[in-house]
CSV table of C-alpha atoms in Angstrom, one decimal:
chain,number,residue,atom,x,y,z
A,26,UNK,CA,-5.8,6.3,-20.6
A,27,UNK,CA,-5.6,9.1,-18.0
A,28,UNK,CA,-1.9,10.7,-18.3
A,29,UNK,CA,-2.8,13.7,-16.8
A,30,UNK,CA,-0.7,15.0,-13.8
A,31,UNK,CA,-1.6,16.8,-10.6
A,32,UNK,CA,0.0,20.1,-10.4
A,33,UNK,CA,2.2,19.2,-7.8
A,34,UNK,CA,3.4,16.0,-9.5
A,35,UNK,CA,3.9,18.1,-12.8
A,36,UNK,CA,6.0,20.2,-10.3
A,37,UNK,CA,7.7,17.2,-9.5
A,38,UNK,CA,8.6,16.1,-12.7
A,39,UNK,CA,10.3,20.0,-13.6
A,40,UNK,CA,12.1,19.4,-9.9
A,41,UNK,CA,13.9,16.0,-11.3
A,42,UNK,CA,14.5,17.4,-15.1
A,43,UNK,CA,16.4,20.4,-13.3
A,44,UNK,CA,18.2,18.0,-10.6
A,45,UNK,CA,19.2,15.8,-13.4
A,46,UNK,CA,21.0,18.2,-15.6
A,47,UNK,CA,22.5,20.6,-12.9
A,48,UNK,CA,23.8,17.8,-10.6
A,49,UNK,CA,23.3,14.1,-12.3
A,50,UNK,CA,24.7,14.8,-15.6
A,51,UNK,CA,27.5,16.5,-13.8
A,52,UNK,CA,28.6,14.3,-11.4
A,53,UNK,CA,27.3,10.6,-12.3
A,54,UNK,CA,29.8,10.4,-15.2
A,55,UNK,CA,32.9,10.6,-13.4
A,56,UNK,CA,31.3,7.9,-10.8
A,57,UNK,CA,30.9,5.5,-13.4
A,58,UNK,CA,34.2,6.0,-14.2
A,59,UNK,CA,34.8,4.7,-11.4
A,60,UNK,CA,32.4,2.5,-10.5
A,61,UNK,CA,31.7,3.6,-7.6
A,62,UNK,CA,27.7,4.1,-6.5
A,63,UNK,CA,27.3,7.7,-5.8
A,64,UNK,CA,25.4,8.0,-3.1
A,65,UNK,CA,26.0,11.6,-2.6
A,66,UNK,CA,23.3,12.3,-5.3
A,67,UNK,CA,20.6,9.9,-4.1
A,68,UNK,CA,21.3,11.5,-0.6
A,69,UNK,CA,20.3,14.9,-1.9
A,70,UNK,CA,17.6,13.1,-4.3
A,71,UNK,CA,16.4,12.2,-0.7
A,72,UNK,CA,16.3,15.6,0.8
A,73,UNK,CA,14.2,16.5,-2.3
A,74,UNK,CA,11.8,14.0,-1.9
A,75,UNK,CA,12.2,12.1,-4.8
A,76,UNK,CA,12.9,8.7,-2.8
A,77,UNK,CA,9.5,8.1,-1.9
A,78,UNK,CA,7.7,8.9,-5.1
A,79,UNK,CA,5.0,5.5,-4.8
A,80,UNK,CA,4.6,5.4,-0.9
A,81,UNK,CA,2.1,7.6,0.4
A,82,UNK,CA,2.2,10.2,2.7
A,83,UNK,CA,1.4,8.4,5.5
A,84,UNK,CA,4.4,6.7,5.3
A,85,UNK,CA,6.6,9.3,4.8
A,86,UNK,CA,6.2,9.5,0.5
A,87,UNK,CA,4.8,11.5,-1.6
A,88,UNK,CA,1.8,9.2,-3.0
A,89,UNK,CA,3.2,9.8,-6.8
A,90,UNK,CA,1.0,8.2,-9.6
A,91,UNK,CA,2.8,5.3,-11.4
A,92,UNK,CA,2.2,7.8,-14.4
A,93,UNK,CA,4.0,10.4,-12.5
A,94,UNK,CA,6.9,8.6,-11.7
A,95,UNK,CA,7.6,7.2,-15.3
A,96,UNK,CA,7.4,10.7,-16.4
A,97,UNK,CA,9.9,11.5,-13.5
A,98,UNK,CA,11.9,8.5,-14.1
A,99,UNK,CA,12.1,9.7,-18.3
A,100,UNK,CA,14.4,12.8,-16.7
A,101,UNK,CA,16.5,10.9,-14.2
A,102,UNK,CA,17.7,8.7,-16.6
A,103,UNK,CA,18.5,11.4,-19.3
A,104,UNK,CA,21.2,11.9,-17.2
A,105,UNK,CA,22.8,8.8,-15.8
A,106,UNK,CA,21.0,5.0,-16.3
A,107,UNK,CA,23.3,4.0,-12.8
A,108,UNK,CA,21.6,6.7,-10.6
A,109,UNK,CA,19.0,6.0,-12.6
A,110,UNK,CA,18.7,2.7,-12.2
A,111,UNK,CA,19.4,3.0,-8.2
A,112,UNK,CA,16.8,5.1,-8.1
A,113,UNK,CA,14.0,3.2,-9.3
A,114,UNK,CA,14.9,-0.5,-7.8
A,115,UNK,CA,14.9,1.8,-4.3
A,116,UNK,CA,11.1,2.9,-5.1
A,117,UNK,CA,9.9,-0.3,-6.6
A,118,UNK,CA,11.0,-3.5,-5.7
A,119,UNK,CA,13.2,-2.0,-2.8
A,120,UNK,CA,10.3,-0.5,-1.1
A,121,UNK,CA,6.8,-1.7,-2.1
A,122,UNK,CA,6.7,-5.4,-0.9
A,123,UNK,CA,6.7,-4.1,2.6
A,124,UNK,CA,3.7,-1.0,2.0
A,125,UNK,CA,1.6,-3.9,-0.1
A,126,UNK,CA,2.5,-6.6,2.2
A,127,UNK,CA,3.9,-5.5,5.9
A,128,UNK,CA,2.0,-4.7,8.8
A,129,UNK,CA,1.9,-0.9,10.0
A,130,UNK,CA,5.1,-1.9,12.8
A,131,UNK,CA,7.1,-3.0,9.7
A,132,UNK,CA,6.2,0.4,7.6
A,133,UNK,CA,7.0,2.6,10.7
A,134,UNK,CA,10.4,0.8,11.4
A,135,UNK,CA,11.9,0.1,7.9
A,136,UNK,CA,9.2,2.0,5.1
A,137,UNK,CA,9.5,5.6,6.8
A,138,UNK,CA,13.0,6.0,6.2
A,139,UNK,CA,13.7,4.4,2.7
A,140,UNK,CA,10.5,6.7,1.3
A,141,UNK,CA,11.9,9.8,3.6
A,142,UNK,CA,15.3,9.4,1.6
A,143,UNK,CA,17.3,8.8,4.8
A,144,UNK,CA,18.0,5.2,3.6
A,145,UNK,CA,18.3,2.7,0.2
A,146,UNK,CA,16.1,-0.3,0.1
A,147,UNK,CA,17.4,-3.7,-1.4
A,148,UNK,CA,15.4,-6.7,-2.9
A,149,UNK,CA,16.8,-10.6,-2.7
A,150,UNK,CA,15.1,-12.8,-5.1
A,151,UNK,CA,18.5,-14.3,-7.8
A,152,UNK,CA,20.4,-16.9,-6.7
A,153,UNK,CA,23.3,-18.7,-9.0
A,154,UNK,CA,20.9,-21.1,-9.3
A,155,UNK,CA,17.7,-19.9,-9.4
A,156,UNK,CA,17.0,-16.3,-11.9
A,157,UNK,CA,14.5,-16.7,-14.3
A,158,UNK,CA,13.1,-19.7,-12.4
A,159,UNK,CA,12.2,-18.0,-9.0
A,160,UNK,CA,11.1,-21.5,-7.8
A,161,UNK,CA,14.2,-22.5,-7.9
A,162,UNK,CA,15.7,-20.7,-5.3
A,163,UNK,CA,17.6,-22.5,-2.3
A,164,UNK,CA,17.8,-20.2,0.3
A,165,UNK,CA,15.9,-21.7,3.2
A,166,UNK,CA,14.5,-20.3,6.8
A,167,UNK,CA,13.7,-22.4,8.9
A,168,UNK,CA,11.2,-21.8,12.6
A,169,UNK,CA,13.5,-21.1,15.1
A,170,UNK,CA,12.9,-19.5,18.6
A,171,UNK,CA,10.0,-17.2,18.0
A,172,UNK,CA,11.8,-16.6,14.7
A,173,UNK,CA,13.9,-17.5,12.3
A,174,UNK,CA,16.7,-19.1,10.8
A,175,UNK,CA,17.9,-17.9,7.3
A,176,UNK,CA,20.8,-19.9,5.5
A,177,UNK,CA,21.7,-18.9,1.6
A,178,UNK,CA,23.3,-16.9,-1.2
A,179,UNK,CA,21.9,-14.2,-3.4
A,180,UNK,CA,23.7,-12.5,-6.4
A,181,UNK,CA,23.1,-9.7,-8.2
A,182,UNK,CA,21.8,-7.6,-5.3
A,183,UNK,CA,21.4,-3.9,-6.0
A,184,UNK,CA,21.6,-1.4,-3.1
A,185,UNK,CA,22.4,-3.5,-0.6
A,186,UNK,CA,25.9,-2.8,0.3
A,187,UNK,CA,26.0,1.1,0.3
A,188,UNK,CA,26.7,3.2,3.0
A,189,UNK,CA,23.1,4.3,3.6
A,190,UNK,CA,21.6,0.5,2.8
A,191,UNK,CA,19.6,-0.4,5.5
A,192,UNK,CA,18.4,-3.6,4.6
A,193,UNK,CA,17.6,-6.5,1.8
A,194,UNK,CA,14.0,-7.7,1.5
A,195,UNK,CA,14.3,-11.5,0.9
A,196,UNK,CA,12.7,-14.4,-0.5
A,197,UNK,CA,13.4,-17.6,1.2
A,198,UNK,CA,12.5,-21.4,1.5
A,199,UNK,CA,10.1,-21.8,4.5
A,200,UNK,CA,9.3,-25.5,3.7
A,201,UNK,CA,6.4,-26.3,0.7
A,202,UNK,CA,5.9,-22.2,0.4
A,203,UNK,CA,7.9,-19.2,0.4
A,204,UNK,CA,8.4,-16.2,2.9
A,205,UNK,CA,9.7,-12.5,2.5
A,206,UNK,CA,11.9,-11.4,5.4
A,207,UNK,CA,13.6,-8.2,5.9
A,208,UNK,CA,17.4,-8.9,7.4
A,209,UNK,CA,19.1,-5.5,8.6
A,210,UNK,CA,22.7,-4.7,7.5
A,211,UNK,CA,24.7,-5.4,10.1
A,212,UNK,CA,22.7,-8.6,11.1
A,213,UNK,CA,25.3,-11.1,12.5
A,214,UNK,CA,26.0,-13.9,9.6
A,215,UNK,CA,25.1,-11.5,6.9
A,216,UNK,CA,27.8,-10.8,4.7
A,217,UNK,CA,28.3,-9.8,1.5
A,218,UNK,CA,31.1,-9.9,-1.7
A,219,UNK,CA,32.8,-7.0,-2.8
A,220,UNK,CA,30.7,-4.3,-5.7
A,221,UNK,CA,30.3,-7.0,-9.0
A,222,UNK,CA,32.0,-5.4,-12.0
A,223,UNK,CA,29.2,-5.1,-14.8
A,224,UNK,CA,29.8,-3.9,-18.6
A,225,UNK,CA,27.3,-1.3,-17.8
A,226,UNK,CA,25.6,0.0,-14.8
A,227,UNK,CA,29.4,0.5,-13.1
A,228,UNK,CA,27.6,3.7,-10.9
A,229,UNK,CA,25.5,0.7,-9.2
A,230,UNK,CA,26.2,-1.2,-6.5
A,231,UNK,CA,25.4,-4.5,-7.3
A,232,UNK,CA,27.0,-7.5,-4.6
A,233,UNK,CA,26.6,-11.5,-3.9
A,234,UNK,CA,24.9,-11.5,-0.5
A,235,UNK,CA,25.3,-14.7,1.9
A,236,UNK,CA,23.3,-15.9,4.8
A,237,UNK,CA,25.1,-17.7,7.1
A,238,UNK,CA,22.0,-19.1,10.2
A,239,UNK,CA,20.9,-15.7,10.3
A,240,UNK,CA,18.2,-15.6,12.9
A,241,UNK,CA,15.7,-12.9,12.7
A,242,UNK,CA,13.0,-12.6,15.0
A,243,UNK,CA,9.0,-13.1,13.4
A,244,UNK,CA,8.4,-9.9,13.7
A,245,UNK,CA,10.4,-9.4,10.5
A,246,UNK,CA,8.5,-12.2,8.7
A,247,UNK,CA,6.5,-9.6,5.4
A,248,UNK,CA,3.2,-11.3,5.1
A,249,UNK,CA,2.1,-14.6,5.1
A,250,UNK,CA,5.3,-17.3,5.5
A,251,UNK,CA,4.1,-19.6,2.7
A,252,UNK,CA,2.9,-16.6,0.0
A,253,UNK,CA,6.2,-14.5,-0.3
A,254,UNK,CA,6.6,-15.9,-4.2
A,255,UNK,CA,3.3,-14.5,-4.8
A,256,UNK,CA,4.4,-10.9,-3.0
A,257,UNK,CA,7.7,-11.1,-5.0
A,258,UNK,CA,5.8,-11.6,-8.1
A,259,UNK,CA,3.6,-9.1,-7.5
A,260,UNK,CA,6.6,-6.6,-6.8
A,261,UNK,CA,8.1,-7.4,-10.3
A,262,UNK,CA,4.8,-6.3,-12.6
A,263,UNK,CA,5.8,-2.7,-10.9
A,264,UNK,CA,9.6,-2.9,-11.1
A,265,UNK,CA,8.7,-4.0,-15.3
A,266,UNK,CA,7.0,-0.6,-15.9
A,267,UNK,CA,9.9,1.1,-14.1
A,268,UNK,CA,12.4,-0.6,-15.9
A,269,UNK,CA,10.6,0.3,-19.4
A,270,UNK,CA,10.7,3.9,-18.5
A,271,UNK,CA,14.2,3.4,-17.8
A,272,UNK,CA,14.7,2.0,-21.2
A,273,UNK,CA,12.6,5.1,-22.5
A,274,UNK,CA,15.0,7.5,-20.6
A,275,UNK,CA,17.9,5.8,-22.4
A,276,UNK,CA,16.2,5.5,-26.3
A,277,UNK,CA,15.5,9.2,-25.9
A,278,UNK,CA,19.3,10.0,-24.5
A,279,UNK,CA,20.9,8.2,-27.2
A,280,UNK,CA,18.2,9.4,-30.3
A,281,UNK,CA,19.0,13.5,-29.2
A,282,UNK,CA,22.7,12.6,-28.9
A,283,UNK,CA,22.6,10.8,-32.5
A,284,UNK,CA,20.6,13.8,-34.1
A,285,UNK,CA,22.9,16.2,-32.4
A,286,UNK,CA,26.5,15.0,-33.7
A,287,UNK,CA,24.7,13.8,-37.2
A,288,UNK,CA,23.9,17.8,-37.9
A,289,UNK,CA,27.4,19.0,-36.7
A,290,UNK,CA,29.6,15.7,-37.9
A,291,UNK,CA,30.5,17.1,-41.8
A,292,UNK,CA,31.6,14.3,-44.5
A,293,UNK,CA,31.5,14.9,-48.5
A,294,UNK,CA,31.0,18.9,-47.6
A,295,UNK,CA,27.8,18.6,-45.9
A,296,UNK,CA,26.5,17.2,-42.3
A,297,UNK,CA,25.6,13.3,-41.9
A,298,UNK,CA,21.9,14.6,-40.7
A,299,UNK,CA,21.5,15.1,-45.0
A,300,UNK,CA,21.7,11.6,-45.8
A,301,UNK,CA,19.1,9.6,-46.3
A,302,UNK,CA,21.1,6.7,-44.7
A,303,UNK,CA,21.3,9.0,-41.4
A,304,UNK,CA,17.8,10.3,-41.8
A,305,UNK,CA,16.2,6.7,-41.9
A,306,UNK,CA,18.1,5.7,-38.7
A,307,UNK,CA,17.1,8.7,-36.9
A,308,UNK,CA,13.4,8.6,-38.1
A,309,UNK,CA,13.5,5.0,-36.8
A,310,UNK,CA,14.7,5.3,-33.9
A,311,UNK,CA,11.6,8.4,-32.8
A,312,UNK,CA,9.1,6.3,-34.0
A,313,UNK,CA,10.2,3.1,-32.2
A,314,UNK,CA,10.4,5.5,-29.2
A,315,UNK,CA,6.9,6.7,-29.1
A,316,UNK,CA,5.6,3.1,-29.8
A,317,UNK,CA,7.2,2.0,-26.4
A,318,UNK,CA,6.4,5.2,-24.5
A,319,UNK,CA,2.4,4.4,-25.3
A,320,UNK,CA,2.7,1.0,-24.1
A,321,UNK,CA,5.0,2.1,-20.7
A,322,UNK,CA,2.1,4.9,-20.1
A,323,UNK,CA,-0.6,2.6,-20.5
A,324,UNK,CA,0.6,0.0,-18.1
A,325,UNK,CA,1.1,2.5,-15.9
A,326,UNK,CA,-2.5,4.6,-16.3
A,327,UNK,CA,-4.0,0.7,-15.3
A,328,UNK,CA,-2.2,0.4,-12.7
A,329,UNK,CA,-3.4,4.1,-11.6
A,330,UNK,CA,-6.7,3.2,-11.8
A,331,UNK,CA,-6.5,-0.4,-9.9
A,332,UNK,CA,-6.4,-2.9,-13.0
A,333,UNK,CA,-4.8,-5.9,-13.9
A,334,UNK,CA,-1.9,-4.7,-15.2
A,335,UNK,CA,0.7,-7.6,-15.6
A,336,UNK,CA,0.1,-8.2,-19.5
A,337,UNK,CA,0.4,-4.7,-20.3
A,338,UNK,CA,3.7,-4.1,-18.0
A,339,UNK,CA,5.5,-6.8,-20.0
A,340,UNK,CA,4.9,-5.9,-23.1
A,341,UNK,CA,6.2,-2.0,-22.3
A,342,UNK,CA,9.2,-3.5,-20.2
A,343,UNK,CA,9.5,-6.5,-23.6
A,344,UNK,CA,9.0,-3.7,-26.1
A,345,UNK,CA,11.0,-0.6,-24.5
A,346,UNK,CA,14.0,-2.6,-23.4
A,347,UNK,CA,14.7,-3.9,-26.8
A,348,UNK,CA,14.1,-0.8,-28.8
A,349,UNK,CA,16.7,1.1,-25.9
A,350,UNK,CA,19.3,-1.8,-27.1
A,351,UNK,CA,18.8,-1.2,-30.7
A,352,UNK,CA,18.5,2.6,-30.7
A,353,UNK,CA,21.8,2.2,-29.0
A,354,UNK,CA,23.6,0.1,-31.3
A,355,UNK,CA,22.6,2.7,-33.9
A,356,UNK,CA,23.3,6.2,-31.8
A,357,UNK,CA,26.8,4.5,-31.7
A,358,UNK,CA,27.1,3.5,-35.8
A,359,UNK,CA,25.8,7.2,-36.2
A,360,UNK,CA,28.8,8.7,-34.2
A,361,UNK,CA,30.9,6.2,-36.3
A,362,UNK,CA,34.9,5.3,-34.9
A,363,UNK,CA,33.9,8.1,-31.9
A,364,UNK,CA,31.1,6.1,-30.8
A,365,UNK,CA,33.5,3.2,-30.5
A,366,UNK,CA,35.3,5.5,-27.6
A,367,UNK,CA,34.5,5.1,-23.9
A,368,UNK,CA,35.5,8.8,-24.0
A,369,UNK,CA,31.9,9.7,-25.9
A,370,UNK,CA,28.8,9.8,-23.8
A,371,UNK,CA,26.8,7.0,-26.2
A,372,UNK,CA,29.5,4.8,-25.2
A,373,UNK,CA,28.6,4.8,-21.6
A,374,UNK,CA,24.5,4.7,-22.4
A,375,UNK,CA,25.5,2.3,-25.1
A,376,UNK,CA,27.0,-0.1,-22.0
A,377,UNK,CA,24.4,1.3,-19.6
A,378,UNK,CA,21.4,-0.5,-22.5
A,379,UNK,CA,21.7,-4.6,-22.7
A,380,UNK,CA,21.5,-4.9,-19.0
A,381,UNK,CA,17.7,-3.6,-19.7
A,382,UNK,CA,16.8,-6.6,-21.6
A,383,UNK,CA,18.0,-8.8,-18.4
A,384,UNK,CA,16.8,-6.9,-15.3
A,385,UNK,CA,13.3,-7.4,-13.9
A,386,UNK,CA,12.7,-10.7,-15.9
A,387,UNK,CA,14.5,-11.5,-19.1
A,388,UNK,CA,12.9,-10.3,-21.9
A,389,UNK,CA,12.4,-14.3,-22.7
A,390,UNK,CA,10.3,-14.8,-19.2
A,391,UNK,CA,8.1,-11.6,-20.6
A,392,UNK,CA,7.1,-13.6,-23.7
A,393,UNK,CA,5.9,-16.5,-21.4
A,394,UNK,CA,4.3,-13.8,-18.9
A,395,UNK,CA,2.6,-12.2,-22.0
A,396,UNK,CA,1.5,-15.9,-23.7
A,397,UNK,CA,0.1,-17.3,-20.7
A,398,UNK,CA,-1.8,-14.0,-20.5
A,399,UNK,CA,-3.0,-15.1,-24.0
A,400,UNK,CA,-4.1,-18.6,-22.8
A,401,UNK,CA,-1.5,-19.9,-24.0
């Protein structure tokens, strides 16, 4: 594996570890409080740069390594798993289907400014119907005047309705295949539900979006009209690794909060941190933690280097998820009845965790990914 970093992406890295605890761990909280999406924050992570970490320069990015950004992505969430969480969907599935599959028109007119930080990018693939079983969706567009005619539902959109969303990337019907078409915001018969209330996650904004004969013209068609499945797919072995580093982020938030309250918390005159009990948990918890890190560096290193990489990015996304939901559970037994407390901080990471075995392909659709991979 090459993990090594440029100098300027190391640079990088140190810019969104000092961002993140002067200005994320700051503010974020009191936005999930409220669940409201602070958009503020990604704004100025904008002005920084840092929203255009995988596109390349050309297109108004930075041209970050996948290695890079995990190791970016390992300081954002530190602070906040919503911005977090925003964050990465924006650079991932948000933002690569149209650099790996548009044309250089579509990079100039929608790419530019979602890797320039001047706009969040959305991705439309869930439908009530249709989650795990992509197939299965229902929204349809059909040829129609030198374009086309979009009619559907989506749920669970993130970053769509925000007041810098530009647009949603879509998958649709388009007959026997699938196409990927890029609606605009304001597009007339695009509408969308009010911000879904979620256990965790309450910083992100996350709607139903409808499609009411939405035309768009062809020229907003991504790639081939009967492939877009394929794109989407595609899309999702990146948005895996991303959401394993998130899951890193938060194993490694909860394990230094646990260790930190078990050597101040005293019980039978000494601190928690001497009993074995405490000691196990903690030990646990680090190893589990450097087991998924290996496995979210390595599927990112092959994807550095240009190979296969689906395998490898559900197994870290499989693997990381489920040890960020268990080192959670335990971070919260550690700090005991204040745990329990929305008032603590490893309440709200605690909340922030189960949605990481959901996102990006249930953990169940990454043991299918991973056996077919077997030959299974």
């Amino acid at each position: 594996m090459d993990l090594s970093l440029t100098e300027a992406e190391r640079e990088l890295v140190d810019l969104c570890r000092e961002f993140a605890q002067k200005e994320i761990a700051v503010r974020a909280p009191a936005a999930w409080e409220e669940a409201r999406c602070p958009t503020d924050l990604l704004r100025e992570m904008g002005a920084l740069g840092l929203l255009g970490m995988l596109i390349p320069e050309r297109w108004g990015g930075i041209g970050m390594s996948t290695v890079g950004f995990v190791a970016a992505m390992e300081q954002i969430g530190l602070a906040d798993q919503s911005v977090a969480a925003a964050w990465q969907a924006h650079v991932t599935i948000g933002s690569l289907p149209l650099l790996l599959f548009g044309n250089d028109d579509q990079r100039e007119r929608w790419l530019r400014p979602l890797a320039e930080g001047r706009a969040l990018g959305a991705f439309g693939l869930t439908e009530p119907d249709a989650g795990s079983d992509a197939r299965g969706i229902k929204t349809r567009a059909t040829p129609q005047d030198d374009g086309w005619l979009i009619n559907g539902r989506k749920t669970f959109i993130s970053n769509a309705g925000t007041d810098m969303s530009l647009a949603v990337t879509l998958l649709a019907r388009t007959g026997e295949g699938f196409g990927s078409f890029v609606v605009e915001k304001d597009t007339p018969g695009f509408t969308m539900g009010p911000k879904m209330r979620g256990i965790g996650w309450r910083g992100l904004d996350t709607r139903e979006l409808y499609f009411d004969d939405v035309w768009v013209p062809d020229e907003q068609l991504v790639g081939d009209p009967d492939l877009g499945l394929g794109q989407f797919l595609r899309t999702l072995e990146v948005g895996r690794i991303s959401i394993a580093a998130l899951s890193l982020s938060l194993t490694q938030a909860v394990l230094t909060m646990a260790t930190d309250y078990a050597k101040q918390r005293v019980q039978f005159g000494q601190p928690i941190s001497k009993f074995q009990a405490i000691q196990f948990k903690l030990a646990d918890m680090a190893t589990e933690l450097e087991a998924a890190r290996w496995l979210t560096y390595r599927a990112a290193s092959l994807r550095d280097a240009g190979q296969p990489f689906l395998k490898e990015a559900s197994m870290a996304k499989l693997k990381a998820s489920r040890v960020a939901v268990w080192a959670a559970s335990e971070a919260v037994q550690i700090h005991g009845g204040l745990g329990y407390m929305l008032e603590s901080p490893v309440a709200r990471f605690y909340c922030d965790a189960k949605v990481l075995e959901i996102g990006e392909g249930t953990n169940e659709i990454q043991h299918t990914v991973i056996a077919r991979c077997l030959g299974c």
